[in-house]
Coordinates of N, CA, C and O in Angstrom, one line a residue:
M100 N 27.8 -30.3 12.6 CA 27.9 -29.0 12.0 C 26.8 -28.8 11.0 O 26.3 -27.7 11.0
R101 N 26.3 -29.8 10.3 CA 25.3 -29.6 9.3 C 24.0 -29.2 10.0 O 23.2 -28.4 9.6
L102 N 23.7 -29.9 11.2 CA 22.5 -29.5 11.9 C 22.5 -28.1 12.4 O 21.5 -27.4 12.3
S103 N 23.6 -27.6 12.8 CA 23.8 -26.2 13.2 C 23.5 -25.2 12.0 O 22.8 -24.2 12.2
T104 N 24.0 -25.6 10.8 CA 23.7 -24.8 9.7 C 22.2 -24.7 9.3 O 21.7 -23.7 9.0
L105 N 21.6 -25.9 9.4 CA 20.1 -26.0 9.1 C 19.4 -25.2 10.2 O 18.4 -24.5 9.8
T106 N 19.8 -25.3 11.4 CA 19.1 -24.6 12.5 C 19.2 -23.1 12.3 O 18.3 -22.3 12.4
L107 N 20.5 -22.6 11.9 CA 20.7 -21.2 11.7 C 19.9 -20.7 10.5 O 19.2 -19.7 10.6
A108 N 19.8 -21.5 9.4 CA 19.0 -21.1 8.3 C 17.5 -21.0 8.6 O 16.9 -20.1 8.2
A109 N 17.0 -22.0 9.4 CA 15.6 -21.9 9.8 C 15.3 -20.7 10.7 O 14.3 -20.0 10.6
T110 N 16.3 -20.4 11.6 CA 16.1 -19.2 12.5 C 16.1 -17.9 11.7 O 15.3 -17.1 11.9
L111 N 17.0 -17.8 10.7 CA 17.1 -16.6 9.9 C 15.8 -16.5 9.0 O 15.3 -15.4 8.9
A112 N 15.3 -17.6 8.5 CA 14.1 -17.5 7.7 C 12.9 -17.1 8.5 O 12.1 -16.3 8.1
A113 N 12.8 -17.7 9.8 CA 11.7 -17.3 10.7 C 11.8 -15.8 11.0 O 10.8 -15.1 11.1
G114 N 13.0 -15.3 11.2 CA 13.2 -13.9 11.5 C 12.8 -13.0 10.4 O 12.2 -11.9 10.6
A115 N 13.0 -13.4 9.2 CA 12.6 -12.7 8.0 C 11.1 -12.5 7.9 O 10.6 -11.5 7.4
A116 N 10.4 -13.5 8.4 CA 8.9 -13.5 8.4 C 8.4 -12.4 9.3 O 7.2 -12.0 9.3
F117 N 9.2 -12.0 10.3 CA 8.8 -11.0 11.3 C 9.6 -9.7 11.1 O 10.0 -9.1 12.1
A118 N 9.9 -9.4 9.9 CA 10.6 -8.1 9.6 C 9.9 -6.9 10.1 O 8.7 -6.9 10.2
N119 N 10.7 -6.0 10.6 CA 10.1 -4.7 11.1 C 9.6 -3.9 10.0 O 10.4 -3.6 9.1
P120 N 8.4 -3.4 10.0 CA 8.0 -2.5 8.9 C 8.7 -1.1 9.0 O 9.2 -0.7 10.0
V121 N 8.9 -0.5 7.8 CA 9.4 0.9 7.8 C 8.4 1.8 8.4 O 7.2 1.8 8.0
A122 N 8.8 2.6 9.3 CA 7.8 3.6 9.9 C 7.5 4.7 8.8 O 8.3 5.0 8.0
P123 N 6.3 5.2 8.9 CA 5.9 6.2 7.9 C 6.9 7.4 7.7 O 7.2 7.8 6.6
A124 N 7.5 7.8 8.8 CA 8.4 8.9 8.8 C 9.8 8.5 8.2 O 10.6 9.4 7.8
D125 N 10.0 7.2 8.1 CA 11.3 6.7 7.6 C 11.3 6.2 6.2 O 12.3 5.7 5.7
V126 N 10.1 6.4 5.5 CA 10.0 5.9 4.1 C 11.0 6.8 3.2 O 11.0 8.0 3.4
V127 N 11.7 6.1 2.4 CA 12.7 6.8 1.5 C 12.1 6.9 0.1 O 11.8 5.8 -0.5
F128 N 11.8 8.1 -0.4 CA 11.3 8.3 -1.7 C 12.4 8.7 -2.6 O 13.3 9.4 -2.3
T129 N 12.3 8.2 -3.9 CA 13.2 8.7 -4.9 C 12.8 10.1 -5.3 O 11.8 10.6 -4.9
E130 N 13.6 10.7 -6.2 CA 13.3 12.0 -6.7 C 12.0 12.1 -7.4 O 11.3 13.2 -7.3
D131 N 11.5 11.1 -8.0 CA 10.2 11.1 -8.7 C 9.1 10.5 -7.9 O 8.0 10.3 -8.4
G132 N 9.4 10.2 -6.6 CA 8.3 9.8 -5.7 C 8.2 8.3 -5.5 O 7.3 7.8 -4.8
A133 N 9.0 7.5 -6.1 CA 8.9 6.0 -6.0 C 9.5 5.6 -4.6 O 10.3 6.3 -4.0
V134 N 9.1 4.4 -4.2 CA 9.7 3.8 -2.9 C 10.2 2.5 -3.3 O 9.4 1.5 -3.6
E135 N 11.5 2.3 -3.4 CA 12.1 1.1 -3.8 C 12.0 -0.1 -2.8 O 11.8 -1.2 -3.2
Q136 N 12.1 0.2 -1.5 CA 12.1 -0.8 -0.5 C 10.7 -1.2 0.0 O 9.8 -0.3 0.2
S137 N 10.5 -2.5 0.1 CA 9.2 -2.9 0.7 C 9.0 -2.3 2.0 O 9.9 -2.2 2.9
L138 N 7.8 -1.8 2.3 CA 7.5 -1.2 3.6 C 7.4 -2.2 4.7 O 7.6 -1.9 5.9
S139 N 7.0 -3.4 4.4 CA 6.8 -4.4 5.5 C 8.0 -5.4 5.5 O 8.1 -6.1 6.5
G140 N 8.8 -5.4 4.5 CA 9.9 -6.4 4.4 C 9.4 -7.8 4.0 O 10.1 -8.7 4.0
M141 N 8.1 -7.9 3.6 CA 7.5 -9.1 3.2 C 6.8 -8.9 1.9 O 6.4 -7.8 1.6
A142 N 6.6 -10.0 1.2 CA 5.9 -10.0 -0.1 C 4.4 -9.7 0.2 O 3.9 -10.1 1.3
G143 N 3.7 -9.1 -0.7 CA 2.3 -8.8 -0.6 C 1.5 -10.0 -1.1 O 1.9 -10.9 -1.8
N144 N 0.2 -10.0 -0.6 CA -0.7 -11.1 -1.0 C -1.8 -10.4 -1.9 O -2.6 -9.6 -1.4
P145 N -1.8 -10.8 -3.2 CA -2.8 -10.2 -4.1 C -4.2 -10.3 -3.7 O -5.0 -9.4 -3.9
E146 N -4.6 -11.5 -3.1 CA -6.0 -11.7 -2.7 C -6.4 -10.7 -1.6 O -7.5 -10.1 -1.6
E147 N -5.5 -10.5 -0.6 CA -5.7 -9.5 0.4 C -5.8 -8.1 -0.2 O -6.6 -7.3 0.2
G148 N -4.9 -7.8 -1.1 CA -4.9 -6.5 -1.8 C -6.2 -6.2 -2.5 O -6.7 -5.1 -2.4
A149 N -6.8 -7.2 -3.1 CA -8.1 -7.0 -3.8 C -9.1 -6.7 -2.7 O -10.0 -5.8 -2.9
K150 N -9.1 -7.3 -1.6 CA -10.1 -7.1 -0.5 C -9.9 -5.6 0.0 O -10.9 -4.9 0.2
I151 N -8.7 -5.2 0.2 CA -8.4 -3.9 0.7 C -8.9 -2.8 -0.3 O -9.5 -1.8 0.1
M152 N -8.6 -3.0 -1.5 CA -9.0 -2.0 -2.6 C -10.6 -1.9 -2.7 O -11.1 -0.8 -3.0
G153 N -11.3 -3.0 -2.5 CA -12.7 -3.0 -2.6 C -13.5 -2.7 -1.3 O -14.7 -2.5 -1.4
S154 N -12.8 -2.7 -0.2 CA -13.5 -2.5 1.1 C -13.6 -1.0 1.5 O -12.6 -0.3 1.5
K155 N -14.8 -0.6 1.8 CA -15.1 0.7 2.2 C -14.4 1.0 3.6 O -14.1 2.1 3.9
Q156 N -14.2 0.0 4.4 CA -13.5 0.1 5.7 C -12.0 0.2 5.6 O -11.3 0.5 6.6
L157 N -11.4 -0.2 4.5 CA -10.0 -0.2 4.3 C -9.5 0.8 3.3 O -9.7 2.0 3.5
G158 N -9.1 0.4 2.1 CA -8.5 1.3 1.1 C -9.6 2.0 0.4 O -9.5 3.2 0.0
N159 N -10.7 1.4 0.1 CA -11.8 2.0 -0.7 C -11.4 2.6 -2.0 O -11.9 3.7 -2.4
C160 N -10.4 2.0 -2.6 CA -9.9 2.5 -3.9 C -11.0 2.6 -5.0 O -10.9 3.5 -5.8
V161 N -12.0 1.7 -4.9 CA -13.0 1.8 -6.0 C -13.9 3.0 -5.8 O -14.7 3.2 -6.7
A162 N -13.8 3.7 -4.8 CA -14.6 4.9 -4.7 C -14.2 5.9 -5.7 O -15.0 6.7 -6.2
C163 N -12.9 5.9 -6.1 CA -12.4 6.8 -7.1 C -12.0 6.1 -8.4 O -12.0 6.8 -9.5
H164 N -11.6 4.9 -8.4 CA -11.1 4.1 -9.5 C -12.0 3.0 -9.9 O -12.7 2.4 -9.1
S165 N -12.0 2.7 -11.2 CA -12.7 1.5 -11.7 C -11.7 0.4 -12.0 O -10.6 0.8 -12.4
I166 N -12.1 -0.8 -11.7 CA -11.2 -1.9 -11.8 C -12.0 -3.1 -12.3 O -12.8 -3.7 -11.5
S167 N -11.8 -3.5 -13.5 CA -12.6 -4.6 -14.1 C -12.4 -5.9 -13.3 O -13.4 -6.7 -13.2
A168 N -11.2 -6.1 -12.7 CA -11.0 -7.4 -11.9 C -11.8 -7.4 -10.7 O -12.0 -8.4 -10.0
L169 N -12.4 -6.3 -10.3 CA -13.3 -6.2 -9.1 C -14.7 -5.8 -9.5 O -15.4 -5.1 -8.8
A170 N -15.1 -6.4 -10.6 CA -16.4 -6.1 -11.2 C -17.6 -6.3 -10.2 O -18.6 -5.7 -10.3
D171 N -17.4 -7.2 -9.2 CA -18.4 -7.6 -8.2 C -18.5 -6.5 -7.1 O -19.5 -6.5 -6.3
V172 N -17.6 -5.5 -7.1 CA -17.7 -4.5 -6.1 C -18.5 -3.3 -6.7 O -18.1 -2.8 -7.7
P173 N -19.6 -2.9 -6.1 CA -20.5 -1.9 -6.7 C -19.9 -0.5 -6.5 O -19.1 -0.3 -5.7
F174 N -20.5 0.4 -7.3 CA -20.3 1.8 -7.2 C -18.8 2.2 -7.4 O -18.3 3.0 -6.6
Q175 N -18.2 1.7 -8.5 CA -16.9 2.1 -8.8 C -16.8 3.5 -9.3 O -17.7 4.0 -10.0
G176 N -15.8 4.2 -9.0 CA -15.7 5.7 -9.4 C -15.0 5.9 -10.6 O -14.4 5.0 -11.3
N177 N -15.0 7.2 -11.0 CA -14.3 7.7 -12.2 C -13.5 9.0 -12.0 O -13.2 9.7 -12.9
V178 N -13.2 9.2 -10.7 CA -12.4 10.4 -10.3 C -11.0 10.2 -10.7 O -10.3 11.0 -11.3
G179 N -10.5 9.0 -10.3 CA -9.1 8.6 -10.7 C -9.1 7.8 -11.9 O -10.1 7.4 -12.4
P180 N -7.9 7.5 -12.5 CA -7.8 6.7 -13.7 C -8.3 5.3 -13.5 O -8.2 4.7 -12.4
M181 N -8.8 4.6 -14.5 CA -9.1 3.2 -14.5 C -7.8 2.5 -14.2 O -6.7 2.8 -14.7
L182 N -7.8 1.5 -13.4 CA -6.6 0.8 -13.0 C -6.3 -0.5 -13.8 O -5.3 -1.1 -13.5
D183 N -7.2 -0.8 -14.7 CA -6.8 -1.9 -15.6 C -5.5 -1.6 -16.3 O -5.3 -0.5 -16.8
G184 N -4.6 -2.6 -16.3 CA -3.3 -2.4 -17.0 C -2.3 -1.5 -16.2 O -1.3 -1.2 -16.8
V185 N -2.6 -1.2 -15.0 CA -1.7 -0.4 -14.2 C -0.3 -1.0 -14.0 O 0.7 -0.2 -14.0
A186 N -0.2 -2.3 -14.0 CA 1.1 -2.9 -13.8 C 2.0 -2.8 -15.1 O 3.2 -3.0 -15.0
D187 N 1.3 -2.5 -16.2 CA 2.1 -2.2 -17.4 C 2.6 -0.8 -17.5 O 3.5 -0.4 -18.3
R188 N 2.0 0.1 -16.7 CA 2.3 1.5 -16.8 C 3.3 2.0 -15.6 O 4.0 3.0 -15.8
W189 N 3.3 1.3 -14.5 CA 4.0 1.7 -13.3 C 4.8 0.5 -12.8 O 4.3 -0.7 -12.8
T190 N 5.9 0.7 -12.2 CA 6.7 -0.3 -11.5 C 6.1 -0.5 -10.1 O 5.4 0.4 -9.6
A191 N 6.5 -1.5 -9.4 CA 6.0 -1.7 -8.0 C 6.5 -0.6 -7.2 O 5.8 -0.1 -6.3
A192 N 7.7 -0.1 -7.4 CA 8.3 1.0 -6.6 C 7.5 2.3 -6.8 O 7.2 3.0 -5.9
E193 N 7.1 2.5 -8.1 CA 6.3 3.7 -8.4 C 4.9 3.6 -7.7 O 4.4 4.6 -7.1
L194 N 4.3 2.5 -7.8 CA 3.0 2.3 -7.2 C 3.1 2.4 -5.7 O 2.2 3.0 -5.1
R195 N 4.1 1.9 -5.1 CA 4.3 2.0 -3.6 C 4.5 3.5 -3.2 O 3.9 3.9 -2.2
G196 N 5.2 4.2 -4.0 CA 5.3 5.7 -3.7 C 3.9 6.4 -3.9 O 3.6 7.2 -3.0
I197 N 3.2 6.1 -4.9 CA 1.9 6.7 -5.1 C 0.9 6.3 -4.0 O 0.2 7.2 -3.4
L198 N 0.9 5.1 -3.5 CA 0.1 4.7 -2.4 C 0.5 5.3 -1.1 O -0.3 5.8 -0.3
S199 N 1.8 5.4 -0.9 CA 2.3 6.0 0.3 C 2.0 7.5 0.5 O 1.6 7.9 1.5
N200 N 2.3 8.2 -0.6 CA 2.0 9.6 -0.6 C 1.9 10.1 -2.1 O 2.9 10.6 -2.7
A201 N 0.8 10.1 -2.6 CA 0.5 10.4 -4.0 C 0.9 11.8 -4.4 O 1.2 12.1 -5.5
K202 N 0.9 12.7 -3.4 CA 1.2 14.1 -3.7 C 2.6 14.3 -4.1 O 2.9 15.3 -4.7
L203 N 3.5 13.4 -3.8 CA 4.9 13.5 -4.3 C 5.0 13.2 -5.8 O 5.9 13.7 -6.5
T204 N 4.0 12.5 -6.3 CA 4.0 12.2 -7.8 C 3.0 13.1 -8.5 O 3.3 13.6 -9.6
Y205 N 1.9 13.3 -7.9 CA 0.8 14.1 -8.5 C 0.5 15.3 -7.6 O -0.4 15.2 -6.7
D206 N 1.1 16.4 -7.7 CA 0.8 17.6 -6.9 C -0.6 18.0 -7.1 O -1.2 18.0 -8.2
G207 N -1.3 18.2 -6.0 CA -2.7 18.6 -6.0 C -3.7 17.5 -6.1 O -4.9 17.7 -6.2
T208 N -3.3 16.2 -6.2 CA -4.2 15.1 -6.3 C -5.1 15.0 -5.0 O -4.7 15.5 -3.9
V209 N -6.3 14.5 -5.2 CA -7.2 14.2 -4.1 C -7.0 12.8 -3.5 O -7.6 12.5 -2.5
M210 N -6.1 12.1 -4.1 CA -5.8 10.7 -3.6 C -5.2 10.8 -2.2 O -4.3 11.6 -2.0
P211 N -5.7 10.0 -1.2 CA -5.2 10.1 0.1 C -3.7 9.5 0.1 O -3.3 8.7 -0.7
A212 N -3.0 10.0 1.1 CA -1.6 9.5 1.4 C -1.9 8.3 2.4 O -2.1 8.5 3.6
Y213 N -1.8 7.1 1.9 CA -2.2 6.0 2.7 C -1.1 5.6 3.7 O -1.4 4.8 4.6
Y214 N 0.1 6.1 3.6 CA 1.2 5.7 4.5 C 1.9 7.0 5.0 O 3.1 7.1 5.0
K215 N 1.1 7.9 5.4 CA 1.7 9.2 6.0 C 0.9 9.5 7.2 O -0.3 9.2 7.3
V216 N 1.5 10.1 8.2 CA 0.8 10.4 9.5 C 0.9 11.8 9.9 O 0.4 12.1 11.0
D217 N 1.5 12.7 9.1 CA 1.6 14.1 9.6 C 1.5 15.0 8.4 O 1.6 14.6 7.2
G218 N 1.3 16.3 8.7 CA 1.3 17.3 7.6 C 0.0 17.4 6.9 O -0.1 18.0 5.8
F219 N -1.1 17.0 7.5 CA -2.4 17.1 6.9 C -3.5 16.9 7.9 O -3.2 16.6 9.1
T220 N -4.7 17.2 7.6 CA -5.8 17.1 8.5 C -6.7 16.0 8.0 O -7.1 16.0 6.8
R221 N -7.0 15.0 8.8 CA -7.9 13.9 8.4 C -9.3 14.3 8.8 O -9.6 15.0 9.7
P222 N -10.3 13.8 8.0 CA -11.7 14.2 8.2 C -12.4 13.4 9.3 O -13.1 12.5 9.1
G223 N -12.1 13.8 10.6 CA -12.8 13.1 11.7 C -12.0 12.0 12.3 O -11.2 11.4 11.7
N224 N -12.4 11.7 13.6 CA -11.6 10.7 14.4 C -11.8 9.3 13.8 O -10.9 8.5 14.0
A225 N -12.9 9.0 13.1 CA -13.1 7.7 12.6 C -12.0 7.3 11.6 O -11.7 6.1 11.4
Y226 N -11.3 8.3 11.0 CA -10.4 8.0 10.0 C -8.9 8.3 10.4 O -8.0 8.1 9.7
T227 N -8.7 8.7 11.7 CA -7.4 9.1 12.1 C -6.6 7.8 12.5 O -5.4 7.9 12.4
G228 N -7.2 6.8 13.0 CA -6.4 5.7 13.6 C -5.7 6.1 14.8 O -4.7 5.4 15.2
K229 N -6.0 7.1 15.4 CA -5.3 7.7 16.6 C -5.6 6.9 17.8 O -6.7 6.7 18.2
A230 N -4.5 6.4 18.4 CA -4.7 5.8 19.7 C -4.9 6.9 20.8 O -4.5 8.0 20.6
A231 N -5.5 6.5 21.9 CA -5.8 7.5 22.9 C -4.5 8.1 23.4 O -4.5 9.3 23.8
D232 N -3.5 7.4 23.5 CA -2.2 7.9 24.1 C -1.0 7.9 23.1 O 0.1 8.0 23.5
G233 N -1.3 7.8 21.8 CA -0.2 7.6 20.8 C -0.4 8.4 19.6 O -1.4 9.2 19.4
P234 N 0.5 8.3 18.7 CA 0.4 9.1 17.4 C -0.6 8.5 16.5 O -1.1 7.4 16.7
L235 N -0.8 9.2 15.4 CA -1.7 8.7 14.3 C -1.1 7.4 13.7 O 0.1 7.3 13.6
D236 N -1.9 6.6 13.3 CA -1.5 5.4 12.4 C -1.8 5.8 11.0 O -2.7 6.6 10.7
P237 N -1.1 5.2 10.1 CA -1.4 5.5 8.6 C -2.7 4.8 8.3 O -3.2 4.0 9.0
L238 N -3.3 5.3 7.2 CA -4.6 4.7 6.8 C -4.5 3.2 6.5 O -5.4 2.5 6.8
L239 N -3.4 2.8 5.9 CA -3.1 1.4 5.7 C -1.8 1.0 6.3 O -0.9 1.9 6.3
S240 N -1.7 -0.2 6.8 CA -0.4 -0.7 7.4 C 0.6 -0.9 6.3 O 0.2 -1.0 5.1
A241 N 1.8 -1.1 6.7 CA 2.9 -1.4 5.7 C 2.5 -2.7 4.9 O 2.7 -2.7 3.7
Q242 N 2.0 -3.7 5.6 CA 1.7 -5.0 4.9 C 0.5 -4.8 4.0 O 0.5 -5.3 2.9
Q243 N -0.5 -4.0 4.4 CA -1.6 -3.7 3.5 C -1.2 -3.0 2.3 O -1.7 -3.3 1.2
I244 N -0.2 -2.1 2.4 CA 0.3 -1.4 1.2 C 0.9 -2.4 0.3 O 0.7 -2.5 -1.0
E245 N 1.7 -3.3 0.8 CA 2.4 -4.4 0.0 C 1.4 -5.3 -0.6 O 1.5 -5.8 -1.7
D246 N 0.3 -5.6 0.1 CA -0.8 -6.4 -0.5 C -1.4 -5.8 -1.7 O -1.7 -6.4 -2.7
V247 N -1.7 -4.5 -1.5 CA -2.3 -3.7 -2.6 C -1.3 -3.7 -3.8 O -1.8 -3.9 -5.0
I248 N -0.1 -3.5 -3.6 CA 0.9 -3.5 -4.7 C 0.9 -4.9 -5.4 O 1.0 -4.9 -6.6
A249 N 0.8 -5.9 -4.6 CA 0.8 -7.3 -5.2 C -0.5 -7.5 -6.1 O -0.4 -8.0 -7.2
F250 N -1.6 -7.0 -5.6 CA -2.8 -7.0 -6.5 C -2.7 -6.2 -7.7 O -3.0 -6.6 -8.8
L251 N -2.2 -5.0 -7.5 CA -2.0 -4.1 -8.7 C -1.1 -4.7 -9.7 O -1.2 -4.5 -10.9
G252 N -0.1 -5.5 -9.2 CA 0.8 -6.2 -10.1 C 0.2 -7.2 -11.0 O 0.8 -7.6 -12.0
T253 N -1.0 -7.6 -10.7 CA -1.7 -8.6 -11.5 C -2.5 -7.9 -12.6 O -3.1 -8.6 -13.5
L254 N -2.7 -6.6 -12.5 CA -3.5 -5.9 -13.5 C -2.7 -5.5 -14.7 O -2.2 -4.4 -14.8
K255 N -2.6 -6.4 -15.6 CA -1.9 -6.1 -16.9 C -2.9 -6.1 -18.0 O -3.9 -6.7 -18.0
E256 N -2.5 -5.5 -19.1 CA -3.3 -5.4 -20.3 C -3.4 -6.8 -21.0 O -2.6 -7.6 -21.0

């Protein structure tokens, strides 16, 4: 009986590692634009989040924001607010909502909706993520959003 319990626990744990991400159309936002539920069902990796934020091919967050923790990434912007101390100002749920669709929190913002696939025009096919026979993909995957949230969570005053 004990072996069966251990086997069941291992099976359940393995299944959790392969959680299905929340589809962009199924994201549940609170009244103020926060997203309480993890989009990937898994914890984020702050090291990967830092790479995503500093990469021109991925999030490219530094094009608009400056982040002292990414001082080695050149050409940081000043269009958006400095992100130093962002974990002291926002909860993970609020940050997840802002990353998923910033326009629900900041009407008129120029920040991209990183986890939205409809209701807007993207600038050219290189940024659509569109498969030849399928729908648009979000700019960042569910796990990439969680990775960015994990990195932002390290940015405290």
